CSV table of C-alpha atoms in Angstrom, one decimal:
chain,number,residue,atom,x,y,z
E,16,UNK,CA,102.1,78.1,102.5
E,17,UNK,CA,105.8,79.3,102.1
E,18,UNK,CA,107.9,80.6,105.0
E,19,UNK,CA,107.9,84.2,105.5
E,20,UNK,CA,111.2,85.9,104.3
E,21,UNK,CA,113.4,87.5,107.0
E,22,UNK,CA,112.3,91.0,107.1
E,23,UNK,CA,108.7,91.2,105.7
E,24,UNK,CA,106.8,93.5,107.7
E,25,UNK,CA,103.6,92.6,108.1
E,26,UNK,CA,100.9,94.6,105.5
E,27,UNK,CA,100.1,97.4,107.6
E,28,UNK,CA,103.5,98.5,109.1
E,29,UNK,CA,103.5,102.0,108.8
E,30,UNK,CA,100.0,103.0,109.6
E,31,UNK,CA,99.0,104.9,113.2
E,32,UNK,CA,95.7,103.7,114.0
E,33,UNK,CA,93.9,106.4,117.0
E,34,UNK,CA,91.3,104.0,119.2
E,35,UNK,CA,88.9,105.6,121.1
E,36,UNK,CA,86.9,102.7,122.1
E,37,UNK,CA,84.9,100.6,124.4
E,38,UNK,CA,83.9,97.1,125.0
E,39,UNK,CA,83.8,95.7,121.3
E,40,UNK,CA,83.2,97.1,118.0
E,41,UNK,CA,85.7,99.7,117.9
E,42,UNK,CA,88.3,98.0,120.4
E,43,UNK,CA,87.1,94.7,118.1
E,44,UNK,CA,88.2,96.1,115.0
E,45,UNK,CA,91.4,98.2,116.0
E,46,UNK,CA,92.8,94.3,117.1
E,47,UNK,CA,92.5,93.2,113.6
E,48,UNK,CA,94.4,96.5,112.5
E,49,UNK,CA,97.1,96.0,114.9
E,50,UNK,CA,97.1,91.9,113.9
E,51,UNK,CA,98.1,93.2,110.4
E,52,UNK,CA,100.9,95.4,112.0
E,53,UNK,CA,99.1,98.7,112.2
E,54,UNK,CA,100.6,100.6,115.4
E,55,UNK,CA,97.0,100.9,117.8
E,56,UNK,CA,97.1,103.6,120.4
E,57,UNK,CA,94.3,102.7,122.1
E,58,UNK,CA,92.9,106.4,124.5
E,59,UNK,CA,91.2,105.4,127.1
E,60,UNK,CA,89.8,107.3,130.4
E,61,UNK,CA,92.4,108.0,132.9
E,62,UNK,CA,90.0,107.0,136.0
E,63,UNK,CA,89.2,104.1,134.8
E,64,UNK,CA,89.9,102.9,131.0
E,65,UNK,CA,88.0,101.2,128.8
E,66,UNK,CA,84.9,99.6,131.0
E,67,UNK,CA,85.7,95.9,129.9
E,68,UNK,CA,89.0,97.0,132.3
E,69,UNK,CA,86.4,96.0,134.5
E,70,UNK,CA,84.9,92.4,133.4
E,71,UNK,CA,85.7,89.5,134.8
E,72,UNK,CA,87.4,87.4,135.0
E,73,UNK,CA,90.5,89.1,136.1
E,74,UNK,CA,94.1,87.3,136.5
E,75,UNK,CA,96.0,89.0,139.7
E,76,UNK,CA,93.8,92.4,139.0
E,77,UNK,CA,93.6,92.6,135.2
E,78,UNK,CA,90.8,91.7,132.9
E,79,UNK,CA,91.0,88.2,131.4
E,80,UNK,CA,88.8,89.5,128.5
E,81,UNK,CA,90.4,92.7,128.3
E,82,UNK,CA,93.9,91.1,128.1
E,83,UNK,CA,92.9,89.2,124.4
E,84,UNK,CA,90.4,92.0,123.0
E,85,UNK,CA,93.3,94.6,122.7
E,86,UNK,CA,96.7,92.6,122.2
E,87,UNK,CA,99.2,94.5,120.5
E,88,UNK,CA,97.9,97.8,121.2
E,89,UNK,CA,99.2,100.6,123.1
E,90,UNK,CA,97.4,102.2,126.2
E,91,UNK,CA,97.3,106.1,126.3
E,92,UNK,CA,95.4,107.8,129.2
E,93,UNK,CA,93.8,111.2,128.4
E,94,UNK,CA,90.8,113.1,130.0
E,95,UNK,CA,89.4,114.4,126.7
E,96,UNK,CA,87.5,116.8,128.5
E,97,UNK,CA,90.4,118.5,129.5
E,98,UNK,CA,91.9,121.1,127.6
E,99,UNK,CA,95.1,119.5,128.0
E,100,UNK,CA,93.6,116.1,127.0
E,101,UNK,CA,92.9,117.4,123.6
E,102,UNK,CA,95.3,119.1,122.9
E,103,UNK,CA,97.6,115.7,123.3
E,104,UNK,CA,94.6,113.6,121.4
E,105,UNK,CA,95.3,116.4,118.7
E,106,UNK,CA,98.9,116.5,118.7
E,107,UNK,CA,98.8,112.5,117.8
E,108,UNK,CA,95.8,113.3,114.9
E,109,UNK,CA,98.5,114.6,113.2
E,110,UNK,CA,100.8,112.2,113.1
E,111,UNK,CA,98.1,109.4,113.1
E,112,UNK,CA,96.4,107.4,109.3
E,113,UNK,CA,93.5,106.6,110.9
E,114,UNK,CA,91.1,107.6,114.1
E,115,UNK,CA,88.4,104.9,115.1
E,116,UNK,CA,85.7,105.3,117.5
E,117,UNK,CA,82.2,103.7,119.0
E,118,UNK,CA,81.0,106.3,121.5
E,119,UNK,CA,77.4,107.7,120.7
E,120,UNK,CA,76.8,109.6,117.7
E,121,UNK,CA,77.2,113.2,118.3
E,122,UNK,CA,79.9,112.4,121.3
E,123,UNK,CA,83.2,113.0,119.4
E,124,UNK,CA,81.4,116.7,118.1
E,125,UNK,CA,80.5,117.6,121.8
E,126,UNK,CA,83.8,117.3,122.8
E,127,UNK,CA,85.0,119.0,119.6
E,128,UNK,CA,87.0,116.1,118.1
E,129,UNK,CA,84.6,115.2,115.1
E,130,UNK,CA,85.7,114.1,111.4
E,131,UNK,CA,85.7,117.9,111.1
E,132,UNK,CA,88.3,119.2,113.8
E,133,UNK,CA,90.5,116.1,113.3
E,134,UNK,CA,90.1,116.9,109.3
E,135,UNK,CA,91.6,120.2,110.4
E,136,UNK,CA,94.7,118.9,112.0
E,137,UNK,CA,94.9,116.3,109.6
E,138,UNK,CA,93.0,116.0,106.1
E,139,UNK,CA,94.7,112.4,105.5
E,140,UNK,CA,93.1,110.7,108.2
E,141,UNK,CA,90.2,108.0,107.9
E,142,UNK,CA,87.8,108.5,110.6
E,143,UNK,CA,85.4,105.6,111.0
E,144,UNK,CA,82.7,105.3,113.5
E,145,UNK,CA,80.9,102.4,115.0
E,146,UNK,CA,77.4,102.6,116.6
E,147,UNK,CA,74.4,100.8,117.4
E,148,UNK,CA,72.1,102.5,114.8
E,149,UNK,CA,74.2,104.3,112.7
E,150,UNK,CA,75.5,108.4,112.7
E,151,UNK,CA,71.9,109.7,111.3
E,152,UNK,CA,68.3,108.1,111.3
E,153,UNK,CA,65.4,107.9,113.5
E,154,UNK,CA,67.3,105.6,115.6
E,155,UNK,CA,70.9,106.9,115.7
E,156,UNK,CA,70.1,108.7,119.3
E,157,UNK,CA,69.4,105.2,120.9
E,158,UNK,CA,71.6,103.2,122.8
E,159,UNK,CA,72.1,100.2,121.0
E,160,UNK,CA,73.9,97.1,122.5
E,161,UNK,CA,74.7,93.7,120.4
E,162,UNK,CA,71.2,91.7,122.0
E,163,UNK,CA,69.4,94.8,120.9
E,164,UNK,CA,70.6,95.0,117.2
E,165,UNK,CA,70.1,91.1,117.2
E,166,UNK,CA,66.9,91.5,118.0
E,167,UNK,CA,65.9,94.2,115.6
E,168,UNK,CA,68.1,92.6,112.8
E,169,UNK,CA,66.3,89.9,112.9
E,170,UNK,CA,68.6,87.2,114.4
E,171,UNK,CA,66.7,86.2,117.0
E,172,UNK,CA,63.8,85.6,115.2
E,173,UNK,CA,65.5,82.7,113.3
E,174,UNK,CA,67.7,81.5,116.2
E,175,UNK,CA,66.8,78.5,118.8
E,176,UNK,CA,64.1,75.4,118.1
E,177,UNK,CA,60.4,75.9,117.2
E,178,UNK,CA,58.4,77.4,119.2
E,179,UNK,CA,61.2,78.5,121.9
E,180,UNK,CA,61.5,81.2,123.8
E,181,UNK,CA,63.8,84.0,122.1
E,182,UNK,CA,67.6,83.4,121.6
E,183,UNK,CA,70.5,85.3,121.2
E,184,UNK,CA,73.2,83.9,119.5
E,185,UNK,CA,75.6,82.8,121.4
E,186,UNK,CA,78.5,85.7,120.5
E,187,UNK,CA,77.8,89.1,120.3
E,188,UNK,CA,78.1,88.3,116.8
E,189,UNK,CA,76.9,92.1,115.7
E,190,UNK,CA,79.4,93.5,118.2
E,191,UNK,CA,81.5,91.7,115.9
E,192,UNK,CA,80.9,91.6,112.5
E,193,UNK,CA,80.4,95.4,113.2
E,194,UNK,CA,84.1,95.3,114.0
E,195,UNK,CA,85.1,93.5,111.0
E,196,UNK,CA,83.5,95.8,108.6
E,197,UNK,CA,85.0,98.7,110.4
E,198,UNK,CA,88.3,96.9,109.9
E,199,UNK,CA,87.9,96.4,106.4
E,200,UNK,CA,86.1,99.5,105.6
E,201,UNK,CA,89.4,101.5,106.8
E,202,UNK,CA,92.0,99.1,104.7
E,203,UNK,CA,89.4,100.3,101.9
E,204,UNK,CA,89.7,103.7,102.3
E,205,UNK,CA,93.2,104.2,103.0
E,206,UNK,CA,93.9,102.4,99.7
E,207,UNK,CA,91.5,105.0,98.4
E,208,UNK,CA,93.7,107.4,100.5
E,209,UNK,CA,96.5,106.6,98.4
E,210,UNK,CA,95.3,107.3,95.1
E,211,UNK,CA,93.5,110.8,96.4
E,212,UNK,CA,95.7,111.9,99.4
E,213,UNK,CA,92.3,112.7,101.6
E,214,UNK,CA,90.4,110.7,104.2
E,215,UNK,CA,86.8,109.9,104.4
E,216,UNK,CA,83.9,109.2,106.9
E,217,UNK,CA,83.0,105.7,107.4
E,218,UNK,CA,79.9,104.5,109.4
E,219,UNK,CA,78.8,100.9,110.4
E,220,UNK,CA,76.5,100.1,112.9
E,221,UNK,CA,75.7,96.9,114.7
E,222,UNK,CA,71.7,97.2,113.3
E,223,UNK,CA,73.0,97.3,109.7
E,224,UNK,CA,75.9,94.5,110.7
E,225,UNK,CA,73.4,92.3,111.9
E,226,UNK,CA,70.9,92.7,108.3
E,227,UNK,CA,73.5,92.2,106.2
E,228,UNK,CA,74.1,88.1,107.4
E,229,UNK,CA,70.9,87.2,106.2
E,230,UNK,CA,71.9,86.2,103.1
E,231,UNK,CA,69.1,83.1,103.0
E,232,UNK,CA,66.5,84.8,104.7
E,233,UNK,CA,66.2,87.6,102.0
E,234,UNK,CA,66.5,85.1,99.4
E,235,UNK,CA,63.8,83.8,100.2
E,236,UNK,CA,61.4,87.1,101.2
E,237,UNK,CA,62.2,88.7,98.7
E,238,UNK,CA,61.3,85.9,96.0
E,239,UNK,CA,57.9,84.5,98.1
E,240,UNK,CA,57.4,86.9,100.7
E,241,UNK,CA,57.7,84.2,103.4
E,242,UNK,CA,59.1,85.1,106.7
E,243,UNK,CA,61.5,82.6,108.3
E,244,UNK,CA,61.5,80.9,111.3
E,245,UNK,CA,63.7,79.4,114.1
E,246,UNK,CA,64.8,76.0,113.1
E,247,UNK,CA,67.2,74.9,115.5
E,248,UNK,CA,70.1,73.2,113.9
E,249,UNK,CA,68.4,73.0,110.6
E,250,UNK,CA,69.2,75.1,107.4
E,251,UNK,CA,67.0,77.5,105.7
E,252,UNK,CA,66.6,75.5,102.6
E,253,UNK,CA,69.2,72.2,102.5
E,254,UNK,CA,68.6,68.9,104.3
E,255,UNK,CA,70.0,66.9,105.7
E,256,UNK,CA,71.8,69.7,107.1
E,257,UNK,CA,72.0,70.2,111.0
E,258,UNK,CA,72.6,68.0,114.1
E,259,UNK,CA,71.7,64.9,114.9
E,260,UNK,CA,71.8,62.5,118.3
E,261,UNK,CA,74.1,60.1,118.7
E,262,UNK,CA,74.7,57.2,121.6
E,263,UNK,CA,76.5,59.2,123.4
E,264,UNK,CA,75.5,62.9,122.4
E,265,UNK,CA,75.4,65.2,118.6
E,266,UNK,CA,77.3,65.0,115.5
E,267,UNK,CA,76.7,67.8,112.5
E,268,UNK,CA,75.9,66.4,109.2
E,269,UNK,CA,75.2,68.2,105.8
E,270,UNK,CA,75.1,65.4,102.9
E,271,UNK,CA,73.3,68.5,100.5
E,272,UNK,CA,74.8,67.1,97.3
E,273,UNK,CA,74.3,63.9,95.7
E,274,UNK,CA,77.7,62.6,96.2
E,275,UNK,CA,77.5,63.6,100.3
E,276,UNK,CA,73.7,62.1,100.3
E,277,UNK,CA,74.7,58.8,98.8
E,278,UNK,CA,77.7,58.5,101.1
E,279,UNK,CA,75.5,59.2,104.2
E,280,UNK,CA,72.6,56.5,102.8
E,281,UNK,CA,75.8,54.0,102.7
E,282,UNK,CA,77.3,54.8,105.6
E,283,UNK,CA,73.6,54.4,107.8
E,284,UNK,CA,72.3,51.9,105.3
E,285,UNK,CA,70.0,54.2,103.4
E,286,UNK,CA,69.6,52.3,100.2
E,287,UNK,CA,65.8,52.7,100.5
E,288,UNK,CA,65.7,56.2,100.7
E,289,UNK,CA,68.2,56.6,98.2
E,290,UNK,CA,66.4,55.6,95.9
E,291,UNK,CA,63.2,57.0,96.9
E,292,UNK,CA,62.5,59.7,93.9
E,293,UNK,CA,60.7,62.2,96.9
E,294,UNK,CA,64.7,62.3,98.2
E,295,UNK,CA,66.3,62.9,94.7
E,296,UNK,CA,67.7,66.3,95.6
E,297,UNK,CA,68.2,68.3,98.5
E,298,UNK,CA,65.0,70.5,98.1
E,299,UNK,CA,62.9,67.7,98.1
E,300,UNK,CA,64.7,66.3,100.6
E,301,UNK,CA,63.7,69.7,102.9
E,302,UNK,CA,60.5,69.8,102.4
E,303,UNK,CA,60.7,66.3,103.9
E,304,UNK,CA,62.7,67.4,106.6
E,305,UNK,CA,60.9,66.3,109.5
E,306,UNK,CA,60.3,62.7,108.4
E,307,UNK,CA,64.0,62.3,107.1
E,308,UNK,CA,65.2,63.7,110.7
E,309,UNK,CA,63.6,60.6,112.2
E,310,UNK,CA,64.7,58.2,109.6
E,311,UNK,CA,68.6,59.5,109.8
E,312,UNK,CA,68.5,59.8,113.8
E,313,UNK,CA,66.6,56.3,114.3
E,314,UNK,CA,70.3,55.4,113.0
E,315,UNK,CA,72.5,57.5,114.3
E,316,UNK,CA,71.2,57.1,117.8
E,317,UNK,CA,72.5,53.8,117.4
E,318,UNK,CA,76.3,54.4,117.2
E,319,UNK,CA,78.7,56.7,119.0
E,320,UNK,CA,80.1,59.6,117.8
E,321,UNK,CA,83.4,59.0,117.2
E,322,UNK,CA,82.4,56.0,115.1
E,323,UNK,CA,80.1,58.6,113.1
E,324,UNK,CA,82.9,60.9,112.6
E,325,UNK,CA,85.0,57.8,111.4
E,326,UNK,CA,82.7,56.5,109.2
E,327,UNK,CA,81.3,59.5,107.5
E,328,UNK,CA,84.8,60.9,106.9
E,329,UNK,CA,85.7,57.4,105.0
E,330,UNK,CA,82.6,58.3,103.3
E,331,UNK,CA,83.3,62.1,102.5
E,332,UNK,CA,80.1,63.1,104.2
E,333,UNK,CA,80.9,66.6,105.7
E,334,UNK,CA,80.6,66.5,109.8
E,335,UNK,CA,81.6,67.7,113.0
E,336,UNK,CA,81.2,67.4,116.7
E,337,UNK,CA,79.7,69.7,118.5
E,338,UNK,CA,82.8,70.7,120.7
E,339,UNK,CA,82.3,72.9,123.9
E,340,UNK,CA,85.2,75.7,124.1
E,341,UNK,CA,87.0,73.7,126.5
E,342,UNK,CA,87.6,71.1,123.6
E,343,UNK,CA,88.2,74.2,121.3
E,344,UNK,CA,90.8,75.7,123.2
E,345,UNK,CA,92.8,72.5,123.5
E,346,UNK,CA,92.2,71.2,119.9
E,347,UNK,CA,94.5,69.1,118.3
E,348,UNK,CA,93.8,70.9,114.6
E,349,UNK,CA,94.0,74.5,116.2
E,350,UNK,CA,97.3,73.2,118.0
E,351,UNK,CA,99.1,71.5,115.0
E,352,UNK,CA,98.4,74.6,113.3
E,353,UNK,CA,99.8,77.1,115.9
E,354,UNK,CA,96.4,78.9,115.9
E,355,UNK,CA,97.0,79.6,120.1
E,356,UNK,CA,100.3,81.8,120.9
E,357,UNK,CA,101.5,83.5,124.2
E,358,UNK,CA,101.5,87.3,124.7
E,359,UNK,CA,103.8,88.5,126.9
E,360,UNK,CA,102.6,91.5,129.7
E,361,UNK,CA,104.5,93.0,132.1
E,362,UNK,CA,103.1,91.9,135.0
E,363,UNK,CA,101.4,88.7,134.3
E,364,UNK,CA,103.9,86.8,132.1
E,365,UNK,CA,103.1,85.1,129.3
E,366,UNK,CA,99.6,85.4,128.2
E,367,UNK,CA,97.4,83.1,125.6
E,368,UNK,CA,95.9,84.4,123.0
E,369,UNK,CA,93.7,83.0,119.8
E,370,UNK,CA,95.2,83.8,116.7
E,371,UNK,CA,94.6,85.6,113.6
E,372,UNK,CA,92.1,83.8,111.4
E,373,UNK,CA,94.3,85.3,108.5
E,374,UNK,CA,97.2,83.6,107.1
E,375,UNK,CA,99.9,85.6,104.8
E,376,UNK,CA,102.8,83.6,103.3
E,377,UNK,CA,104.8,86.2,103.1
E,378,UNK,CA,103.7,89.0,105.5
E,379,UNK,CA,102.0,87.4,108.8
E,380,UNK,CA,100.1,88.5,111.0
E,381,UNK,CA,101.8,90.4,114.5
E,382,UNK,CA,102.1,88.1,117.5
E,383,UNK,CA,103.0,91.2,119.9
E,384,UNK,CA,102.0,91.7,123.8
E,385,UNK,CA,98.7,91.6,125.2
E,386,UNK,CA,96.5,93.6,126.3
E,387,UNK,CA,98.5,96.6,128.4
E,388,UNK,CA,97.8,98.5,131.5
E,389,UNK,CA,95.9,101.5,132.2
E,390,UNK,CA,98.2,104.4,130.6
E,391,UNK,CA,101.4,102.4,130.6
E,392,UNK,CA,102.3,104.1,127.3
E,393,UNK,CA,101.1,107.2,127.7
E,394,UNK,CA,104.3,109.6,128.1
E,395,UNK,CA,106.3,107.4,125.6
E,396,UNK,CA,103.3,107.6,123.0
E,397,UNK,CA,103.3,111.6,123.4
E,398,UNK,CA,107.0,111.7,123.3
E,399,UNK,CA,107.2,109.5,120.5
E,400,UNK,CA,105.1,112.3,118.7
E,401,UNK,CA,106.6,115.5,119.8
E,402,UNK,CA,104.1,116.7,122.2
E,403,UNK,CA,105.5,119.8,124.3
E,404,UNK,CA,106.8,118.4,127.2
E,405,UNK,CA,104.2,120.8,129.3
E,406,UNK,CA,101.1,119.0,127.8
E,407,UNK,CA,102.9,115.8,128.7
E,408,UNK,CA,103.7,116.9,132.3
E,409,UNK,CA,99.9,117.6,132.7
E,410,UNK,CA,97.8,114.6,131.2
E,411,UNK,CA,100.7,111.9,131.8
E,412,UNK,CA,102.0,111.6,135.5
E,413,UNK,CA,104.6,109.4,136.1
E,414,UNK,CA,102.3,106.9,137.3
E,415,UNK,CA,98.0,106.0,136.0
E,416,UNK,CA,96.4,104.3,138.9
E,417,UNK,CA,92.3,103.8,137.9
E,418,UNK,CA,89.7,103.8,140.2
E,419,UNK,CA,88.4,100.5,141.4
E,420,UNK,CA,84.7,100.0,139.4
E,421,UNK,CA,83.0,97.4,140.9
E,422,UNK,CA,82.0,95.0,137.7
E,423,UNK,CA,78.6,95.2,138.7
E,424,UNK,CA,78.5,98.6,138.0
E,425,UNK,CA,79.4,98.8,134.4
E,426,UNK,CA,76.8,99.4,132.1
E,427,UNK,CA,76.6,97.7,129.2
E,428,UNK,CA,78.4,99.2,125.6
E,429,UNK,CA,76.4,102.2,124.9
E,430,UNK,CA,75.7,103.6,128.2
E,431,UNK,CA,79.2,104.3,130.2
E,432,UNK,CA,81.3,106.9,129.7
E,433,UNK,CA,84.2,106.7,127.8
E,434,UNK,CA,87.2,108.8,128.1
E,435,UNK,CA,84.4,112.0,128.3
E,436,UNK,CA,82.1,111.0,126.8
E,437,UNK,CA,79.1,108.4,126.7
E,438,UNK,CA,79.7,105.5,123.9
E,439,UNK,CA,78.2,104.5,121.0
């Protein structure tokens, strides 16, 4: 990768992304905007913020989680309720490329800031929506949190072991790809933007999000009808492909081509099933998955990890420990590659962030400040864009102290209100 040239802005310097969001999707995808050097004033509630203001853990009063989902964004307090309020949110429509929002469908119209009203102000802007369901259907009134749209997506009913009780994955990994496709959907249409001079609608919800990942799973329905199952570790339709025991705990294998099977028959001496003809390929070898799980783990139980890592890397057999974040935060790949950086904040010093899975050489991605306080930018924001001093004076005093909420009491993403309104 070449160095970056003195001077190259990263590739969206220039756009003014509006966030009115909570918890994840919205607040998810607005950090990859700002990564890529979009400016990201993020609205939030004057009383108390976005709610993940209030998830633990917190570092000396301030949200550990909050600090990392919305680096290099500006905070800007308004009580969109208020006349005032939006009158301010309006004032920065028009200056603004893009307004992005996850409260519940028909929330922005209520409080008379839909695609409509900002289209007013502002026909250029791309106004893109997150939600659990989506803007319209049968389900679009619902509340609709990341376990729920895992669940009716489908990804539960293929995650954990056989005959297990239901599992989640581990991330709110439709909070998140939701957030990605918002992020990518609005690079998308402001490219559009630039050929046209208009903005557009865009609508992704976690449900939809969560449908699109199965990739195998509708290969395979739609070509035999069969429904898949949970299989652990395993894949869909490759083995070996999934974990196995070791002496002293799991290593990942998947030898799903014939140069990666033969090396994994020679490293565990295999030559028996090597040349076994009901092994040739890595179809047969699934539908032989159980007996071949014995086989490989009757070996691998025998030898430590680190001497399977060794040995199947000397072998080019892809695999993998199964490290716990602890390992991940600290890893010695991650770290040679500066994937970890330090945000500064205001008040807590220098804090650590994971980095930006993309990688320009010529235009990187920002490494700015973390997360900020309640409202700290909130009269420079409005100054910055020529609201009257008077509508300044009345949504922005000098000084945003929220209201103590107890993290008990937050509700989870589609249940408490936003800045006024209830969230997507």
């Amino acid at each position: 990768m070449s160095t970056p040239a003195p001077g190259d802005q990263p590739p969206l310097t220039g756009i003014t992304v509006l966030e009115v969001g909570v918890f994840m999707a919205a607040p998810y995808a607005a950090m990859q905007l700002a990564d890529l050097g979009a400016r990201v004033v993020k609205v939030e509630d004057p009383r108390s913020g976005d709610p993940v203001r209030a998830s633990g853990p917190f570092v000396d009063g301030e949200s550990s989680p909050y600090l990392r989902l919305n680096r290099n964004k500006e905070s800007v307090a308004l009580d969109l309720k208020s006349a005032a309020g939006k009158q301010a949110f309006l004032e920065l429509v028009a200056a603004a490329d893009v307004v992005i929002e996850n409260l519940r469908p028909g929330a922005m119209a209520r409080l008379g800031l839909d695609a409509a009203a900002i289209w007013a102000v502002n026909p250029r802007v791309v106004h893109a929506s997150g939600s659990g369901w989506g803007q319209d259907g049968p389900l679009a009134p619902l509340p609709g949190l990341d376990i729920m749209a895992q669940a009716r997506s489908g990804i539960m009913s293929i995650t954990g072991t056989p005959g297990g009780e239901p599992v989640k994955v581990g991330v709110p990994v439709c909070d998140l790809v939701c957030g990605l496709y918002l992020a990518l959907a609005v690079t998308a249409a402001l490219r559009e933007r630039d050929r046209t001079g208009v903005g557009q609608s865009i609508d992704v919800s976690l449900f939809e999000a969560g449908v699109s990942l199965a990739v195998w799973e509708a290969g395979k329905w739609f070509a035999t009808g069969e429904v898949g199952g949970p299989l652990g570790s395993a894949h869909q339709s490759q083995a070996p492909y999934q974990a196995f025991q070791t002496a002293d705990g799991w290593v990942t294998i998947g030898a799903n081509t014939p140069n990666t099977w033969a090396g994994l028959c020679a490293t565990l001496d295999m030559a028996d099933e090597l040349a076994d003809p009901g092994y040739a390929d890595a179809s047969r070898r699934h539908a032989r998955r159980g007996e071949l799980l014995d086989v490989v783990e009757s070996r691998t139980r025998t030898r430590t990890t680190a001497d399977l890592l060794a040995a199947l890397g000397a072998a080019g057999v892809p695999c993998a420990p199964i490290n716990d974040y602890g390992e991940v935060f600290t890893d010695e790949h991650l770290n040679a590659r500066g994937f970890f950086w330090d945000a500064p904040h205001p008040t807590l010093g220098p804090v650590r962030q994971i980095g930006s899975p993309m990688r320009f050489s010529r235009t990187p991605a920002v490494r700015g400040v973390a997360g900020p306080p309640l409202g700290a930018d909130t009269r420079a924001v409005l100054t910055r864009y020529g609201v009257p001093a008077e509508v300044v004076d009345a949504v922005a005093p000098e000084t945003v102290a929220p209201e103590a909420v107890a993290p008990e009491s937050v509700a989870p993403d589609t249940v408490t209100p936003p800045p006024g309104e209830d969230s997507a």
